[in-house]
Coordinates of C-alpha atoms in Angstrom, one line a residue:
X247 CA 105.7 59.6 75.1
X248 CA 102.1 60.5 74.5
X249 CA 100.8 64.1 74.4
X250 CA 100.3 65.3 77.7
X251 CA 98.2 68.2 79.7
X252 CA 101.4 70.3 80.1
X253 CA 101.9 70.2 76.1
X254 CA 98.6 71.6 76.3
X255 CA 99.6 74.6 78.3
X256 CA 98.3 73.3 81.9
X257 CA 101.1 72.6 84.2
X258 CA 99.6 70.9 87.3
X259 CA 102.9 71.0 89.0
X260 CA 102.6 74.8 89.0
X261 CA 99.2 74.3 90.6
X262 CA 100.4 72.4 93.5
X263 CA 103.3 74.7 94.0
X264 CA 100.9 77.6 94.4
X265 CA 98.6 76.0 96.8
X266 CA 101.9 75.3 99.0
X267 CA 103.3 79.2 98.5
X268 CA 99.6 80.4 99.4
X269 CA 98.8 78.4 102.6
X270 CA 100.6 80.4 105.2
X271 CA 98.7 83.4 104.0
X272 CA 95.3 81.6 103.8
X273 CA 95.8 80.3 107.4
X274 CA 96.3 83.6 109.0
X275 CA 92.7 84.6 108.3
X276 CA 91.2 81.5 109.8
X277 CA 89.0 81.7 113.1
X278 CA 87.8 79.2 115.6
X279 CA 84.9 78.5 113.1
X280 CA 86.8 77.3 110.1
X281 CA 86.9 73.5 109.8
X282 CA 89.4 71.5 107.8
X283 CA 92.2 73.2 105.7
X284 CA 93.0 74.6 102.3
X285 CA 92.7 71.8 99.7
X286 CA 89.4 70.4 100.7
X287 CA 86.7 70.2 98.1
X288 CA 84.9 72.8 99.9
X289 CA 85.2 75.2 102.5
X290 CA 83.4 74.4 105.9
X291 CA 82.5 77.0 108.3
X292 CA 80.6 76.5 111.6
X293 CA 78.0 79.0 112.4
X294 CA 78.5 80.7 115.9
X295 CA 75.1 82.5 116.1
X296 CA 75.7 84.1 119.5
X297 CA 72.7 86.5 120.5
X298 CA 71.3 86.3 116.8
X299 CA 67.9 84.9 117.1
X300 CA 66.8 85.4 113.4
X301 CA 69.9 84.7 111.4
X302 CA 69.8 86.1 107.8
X303 CA 72.9 85.2 105.6
X304 CA 74.0 88.1 103.4
X305 CA 76.0 87.3 100.1
X306 CA 78.1 89.6 97.8
X307 CA 80.1 89.0 94.8
X308 CA 82.4 91.0 92.7
X309 CA 85.5 91.2 90.7
X310 CA 88.2 93.9 90.2
X311 CA 87.2 95.0 86.9
X312 CA 89.9 96.6 84.2
X313 CA 92.0 97.7 87.0
X314 CA 93.9 94.5 86.7
X315 CA 95.4 96.0 83.3
X316 CA 97.3 98.6 85.4
X317 CA 98.6 95.6 87.7
X318 CA 99.9 93.8 84.8
X319 CA 101.5 96.7 83.2
X320 CA 103.3 97.6 86.7
X321 CA 103.6 94.0 87.3
X322 CA 102.6 94.5 90.9
X323 CA 99.9 91.7 92.3
X324 CA 100.1 91.9 96.1
X325 CA 97.0 94.3 96.6
X326 CA 94.7 93.7 93.8
X327 CA 93.0 90.9 95.8
X328 CA 92.3 93.2 98.5
X329 CA 90.3 95.1 96.0
X330 CA 88.4 91.8 95.3
X331 CA 87.4 91.4 98.8
X332 CA 86.7 95.1 99.8
X333 CA 84.1 95.2 96.9
X334 CA 82.5 92.0 98.4
X335 CA 82.7 92.8 102.0
X336 CA 81.7 96.6 101.7
X337 CA 78.4 95.5 100.0
X338 CA 77.6 92.9 102.5
X339 CA 78.1 95.5 105.5
X340 CA 75.7 97.7 103.8
X341 CA 73.0 95.6 105.1
X342 CA 74.5 95.4 108.7
X343 CA 75.7 91.9 108.3
X344 CA 79.2 90.8 109.7
X345 CA 81.2 89.1 107.0
X346 CA 82.0 85.4 107.8
X347 CA 84.0 83.8 105.1
X348 CA 85.2 84.4 101.5
X349 CA 86.1 82.6 98.5
X350 CA 88.0 83.6 95.4
X351 CA 88.4 82.4 91.9
X352 CA 91.4 83.0 89.8
X353 CA 91.6 82.4 86.3
X354 CA 95.1 82.8 84.2
X355 CA 96.6 82.0 80.8
X356 CA 99.7 80.5 82.5
X357 CA 100.0 79.8 86.1
X358 CA 103.0 81.2 87.8
X359 CA 103.1 80.0 91.3
X360 CA 104.8 83.2 92.8
X361 CA 102.4 85.5 91.2
X362 CA 99.3 83.5 92.3
X363 CA 100.5 83.4 96.0
X364 CA 101.1 87.2 95.8
X365 CA 97.3 87.8 94.4
X366 CA 96.3 85.4 97.3
X367 CA 98.1 87.4 99.9
X368 CA 96.3 90.4 99.1
X369 CA 93.0 88.5 99.2
X370 CA 94.3 87.1 102.7
X371 CA 95.4 90.9 103.8
X372 CA 91.7 92.1 102.8
X373 CA 90.2 89.2 104.7
X374 CA 92.1 90.1 107.9
X375 CA 91.1 93.7 107.7
X376 CA 87.4 92.5 107.2
X377 CA 87.6 90.0 110.0
X378 CA 86.3 87.2 107.8
X379 CA 88.1 83.8 106.8
X380 CA 89.3 82.8 103.6
X381 CA 87.9 79.1 103.5
X382 CA 88.4 78.2 99.8
X383 CA 89.0 79.2 96.2
X384 CA 89.9 77.9 92.7
X385 CA 92.8 78.8 90.5
X386 CA 92.2 77.8 86.8
X387 CA 94.8 77.7 84.2
X388 CA 93.3 78.4 80.8
X389 CA 95.9 78.5 77.9
X390 CA 94.4 80.3 74.7
X391 CA 91.6 82.0 76.8
X392 CA 93.7 84.3 78.7
X393 CA 97.0 85.8 77.6
X394 CA 100.1 84.2 79.5
X395 CA 100.8 87.0 81.7
X396 CA 97.2 87.9 82.5
X397 CA 94.7 87.0 84.7
X398 CA 91.1 87.6 86.3
X399 CA 90.1 87.4 89.9
X400 CA 86.4 87.3 91.4
X401 CA 85.0 86.3 94.7
X402 CA 82.0 86.3 97.0
X403 CA 81.6 86.9 100.4
X404 CA 79.0 85.6 103.1
X405 CA 78.0 87.5 106.0
X406 CA 75.3 87.4 108.8
X407 CA 72.8 89.6 110.5
X408 CA 69.9 89.1 112.8
X409 CA 66.9 90.0 110.9
X410 CA 65.5 92.7 113.0
X411 CA 68.7 94.7 112.4
X412 CA 68.7 94.3 108.7
X413 CA 69.4 97.8 107.1
X414 CA 67.7 98.2 103.9
X415 CA 66.9 102.1 103.9
X416 CA 63.2 101.7 104.4
X417 CA 63.6 103.6 107.7
X418 CA 65.2 106.6 105.9
X419 CA 62.9 109.9 106.1
X420 CA 63.1 113.5 105.4
X421 CA 65.9 115.6 107.5
X422 CA 68.2 112.3 107.9
X423 CA 71.8 113.3 107.4
X424 CA 74.4 111.9 105.0
X425 CA 77.8 111.1 106.4
X426 CA 80.4 110.4 103.8
X427 CA 83.5 108.1 104.7
X428 CA 86.7 108.9 102.9
X429 CA 88.0 106.8 99.9
X430 CA 91.7 105.5 99.7
X431 CA 91.5 106.7 96.1
X432 CA 89.9 105.5 93.0
X433 CA 89.0 102.0 94.5
X434 CA 87.9 99.6 91.8
X435 CA 85.7 101.6 89.5
X436 CA 86.0 103.7 86.5
X437 CA 89.0 102.1 85.3
X438 CA 88.0 101.8 81.9
X439 CA 87.9 105.7 81.5
X440 CA 91.0 106.0 83.9
X441 CA 93.0 103.6 81.2
X442 CA 91.9 105.4 78.3
X443 CA 93.5 108.6 80.0
X444 CA 96.4 107.4 81.3
X445 CA 97.6 104.9 78.9
X446 CA 96.9 107.2 75.9
X447 CA 100.2 108.7 77.1
X448 CA 102.4 105.7 78.0
X449 CA 104.8 107.7 80.2
X450 CA 101.8 109.0 82.5
X451 CA 101.9 106.0 85.0
X452 CA 105.3 107.0 85.9
X453 CA 104.5 110.7 86.3
X454 CA 105.0 111.9 89.9
X455 CA 103.0 114.8 91.4
X456 CA 103.5 116.5 94.6
X457 CA 100.0 116.6 95.4
X458 CA 99.8 112.5 95.1
X459 CA 103.2 112.0 97.1
X460 CA 103.5 109.1 94.5
X461 CA 103.6 108.3 90.8
X462 CA 100.1 108.2 89.0
X463 CA 100.5 104.4 88.6
X464 CA 101.1 103.8 92.4
X465 CA 98.3 106.0 93.1
X466 CA 95.9 104.2 90.9
X467 CA 97.0 100.8 92.3
X468 CA 96.0 101.8 95.8
X469 CA 93.6 99.0 97.1
X470 CA 90.0 99.8 97.9
X471 CA 89.6 100.9 101.5
X472 CA 87.5 98.1 103.7
X473 CA 85.1 99.8 105.9
X474 CA 83.6 96.9 107.7
X475 CA 85.2 97.3 111.1
X476 CA 84.4 100.9 111.5
X477 CA 80.9 100.2 110.3
X478 CA 80.1 97.4 112.8
X479 CA 81.4 99.3 115.5
X480 CA 79.0 102.2 114.8
X481 CA 76.3 99.8 114.4
X482 CA 76.7 98.6 117.8
X483 CA 76.2 102.0 119.3
X484 CA 73.8 104.0 117.0
X485 CA 71.0 103.5 114.6
X486 CA 72.0 103.8 110.9
X487 CA 69.2 103.6 108.6
X488 CA 70.9 103.3 105.1
X489 CA 74.3 102.4 103.8
X490 CA 75.4 103.0 100.3
X491 CA 78.8 101.7 98.9
X492 CA 79.9 104.1 96.2
X493 CA 81.0 101.9 93.4
X494 CA 80.4 102.0 89.8
X495 CA 77.7 104.7 89.1
X496 CA 79.3 106.8 91.7
X497 CA 77.1 109.0 93.9
X498 CA 74.3 109.3 91.3
X499 CA 73.6 105.5 90.9
X500 CA 74.3 104.2 94.4
X501 CA 72.8 106.7 97.1
X502 CA 69.4 106.3 95.6
X503 CA 69.5 102.4 95.9
X504 CA 68.9 103.2 99.9
X505 CA 66.2 106.0 99.6
X506 CA 62.4 105.2 99.8
X507 CA 60.4 106.8 97.0
X508 CA 59.5 110.5 97.1
X509 CA 63.3 111.5 98.9
X510 CA 66.6 112.5 97.3
X511 CA 69.9 113.0 98.7
X512 CA 71.1 116.8 98.8
X513 CA 74.7 116.7 98.5
X514 CA 76.8 119.6 99.6
X515 CA 79.6 120.3 97.2
X516 CA 82.8 121.3 99.3
X517 CA 82.0 119.5 102.3
X518 CA 84.7 117.2 101.9
X519 CA 88.1 117.1 100.3
X520 CA 88.0 115.8 96.8
X521 CA 91.4 113.8 96.3
X522 CA 93.8 115.1 94.1
X523 CA 93.8 111.9 91.7
X524 CA 90.1 112.9 90.8
X525 CA 91.3 116.6 89.9
X526 CA 93.8 115.3 87.7
X527 CA 91.5 112.7 86.0
X528 CA 89.0 115.5 85.4
X529 CA 91.6 117.9 84.0
X530 CA 93.0 114.8 81.7
X531 CA 89.7 114.1 80.2
X532 CA 88.0 117.7 80.3
X533 CA 85.3 115.5 82.2
X534 CA 82.1 117.4 83.1
X535 CA 81.3 117.3 87.0
X536 CA 78.3 115.3 86.5
X537 CA 80.1 112.7 84.6
X538 CA 82.9 112.5 87.4
X539 CA 80.2 112.0 90.2
X540 CA 78.5 109.4 87.8
X541 CA 81.6 107.5 87.5
X542 CA 83.9 107.9 90.7
X543 CA 83.6 108.0 94.2
X544 CA 85.1 111.4 94.4
X545 CA 87.0 110.7 97.7
X546 CA 83.7 109.2 99.6
X547 CA 83.7 105.3 99.4
X548 CA 80.7 105.0 101.7
X549 CA 77.6 106.9 102.8
X550 CA 75.9 106.2 106.1
X551 CA 72.4 107.7 106.8
X552 CA 71.2 108.6 110.2
X553 CA 69.0 110.9 112.3
X554 CA 70.5 114.3 113.1
X555 CA 70.8 113.7 116.8
X556 CA 73.2 110.6 116.3
X557 CA 75.6 112.3 113.7
X558 CA 78.3 113.6 116.1
X559 CA 78.4 110.3 117.8
X560 CA 78.6 108.4 114.4
X561 CA 81.4 110.8 113.2
X562 CA 83.2 110.7 116.6
X563 CA 83.1 106.9 116.5
X564 CA 84.6 106.5 113.1
X565 CA 87.3 109.0 113.9
X566 CA 88.2 106.7 116.9
X567 CA 88.4 103.8 114.5
X568 CA 90.5 105.5 111.9
X569 CA 87.9 106.4 109.2
X570 CA 87.8 110.0 108.5
X571 CA 84.3 111.0 107.7
X572 CA 82.3 114.2 106.7
X573 CA 78.7 115.3 107.1
X574 CA 78.2 115.7 103.0
X575 CA 74.4 116.5 102.9
X576 CA 70.8 115.7 103.9
X577 CA 67.6 113.9 103.0
X578 CA 64.8 115.9 101.4
X579 CA 61.6 115.5 99.5
X580 CA 61.8 115.4 95.8
X581 CA 62.5 113.2 92.8
X582 CA 65.8 112.4 90.9
X583 CA 67.8 110.6 93.4
X584 CA 70.5 112.9 94.0
X585 CA 70.9 116.8 93.8
X586 CA 74.1 118.7 94.3
X587 CA 74.1 122.3 95.9
X588 CA 77.0 124.6 96.2

């Protein structure tokens, strides 16, 4: 018998098994526009334009980052896929686009079919929450490149918006109001700093705090909230001028991305409840406030900017759809991107 691919560390049979196990999760995301089935060379999706007269496709791509290290340590892999979907679809909806479909890419040192199926289950759950179809993906076994029990995951989403309805922040003006949508936790950013703090003490992940209602590890693995359905429902009824997804760079980097030159976001501290996990992180690392707001979402995962007369309607609609929100500030003249007031 000659040397085989399996001898080199790649088990194609495990790949076949992984596909069989994930099929049931993937098919749950399909809608009437999906053509074909899992296993094709490409994902096919038929465009149903409805009343869209000037269709524009909006694409977003991202991964999960070093949050994966906590999933490895805790051996929990069924939610990390939702993080990947959320990071992509939340970006796409910032332009007013409705996500259509998603594709993922998973690379691992050793392909364990059951683990990959759990990862894809999380991806499928995220797609269902976002209202988009998981139409394809790729799983790569790369022995010697990744450690045997480790993996990386990335993906991309494609959405659609009518050109006249694109949201890009250009309509934002002085006096407009910032509405913050509550986050589910740390989401998927700042984990290089988080890991430095929680893994310094190897027992910290297992610590349980009454304010969290769970262990530190369980809190940190909570999946990123997906805002798509709530935001799209708001857009059907009210004019939103700018949307910022609060990811890497926190408030300080992301809100200015949707502000015209000469305007800044004036953020009112204390106008929303900062989640307990952020208070713990701040204490563990003796981290300054500005560094916290430049790294984490601080309890606000997305910011909508609208005219004052629309605020009550937007907040009420978000409440109806199950998205807690808060008026956290306003747009004023100035420079510097974001200013914080007491």
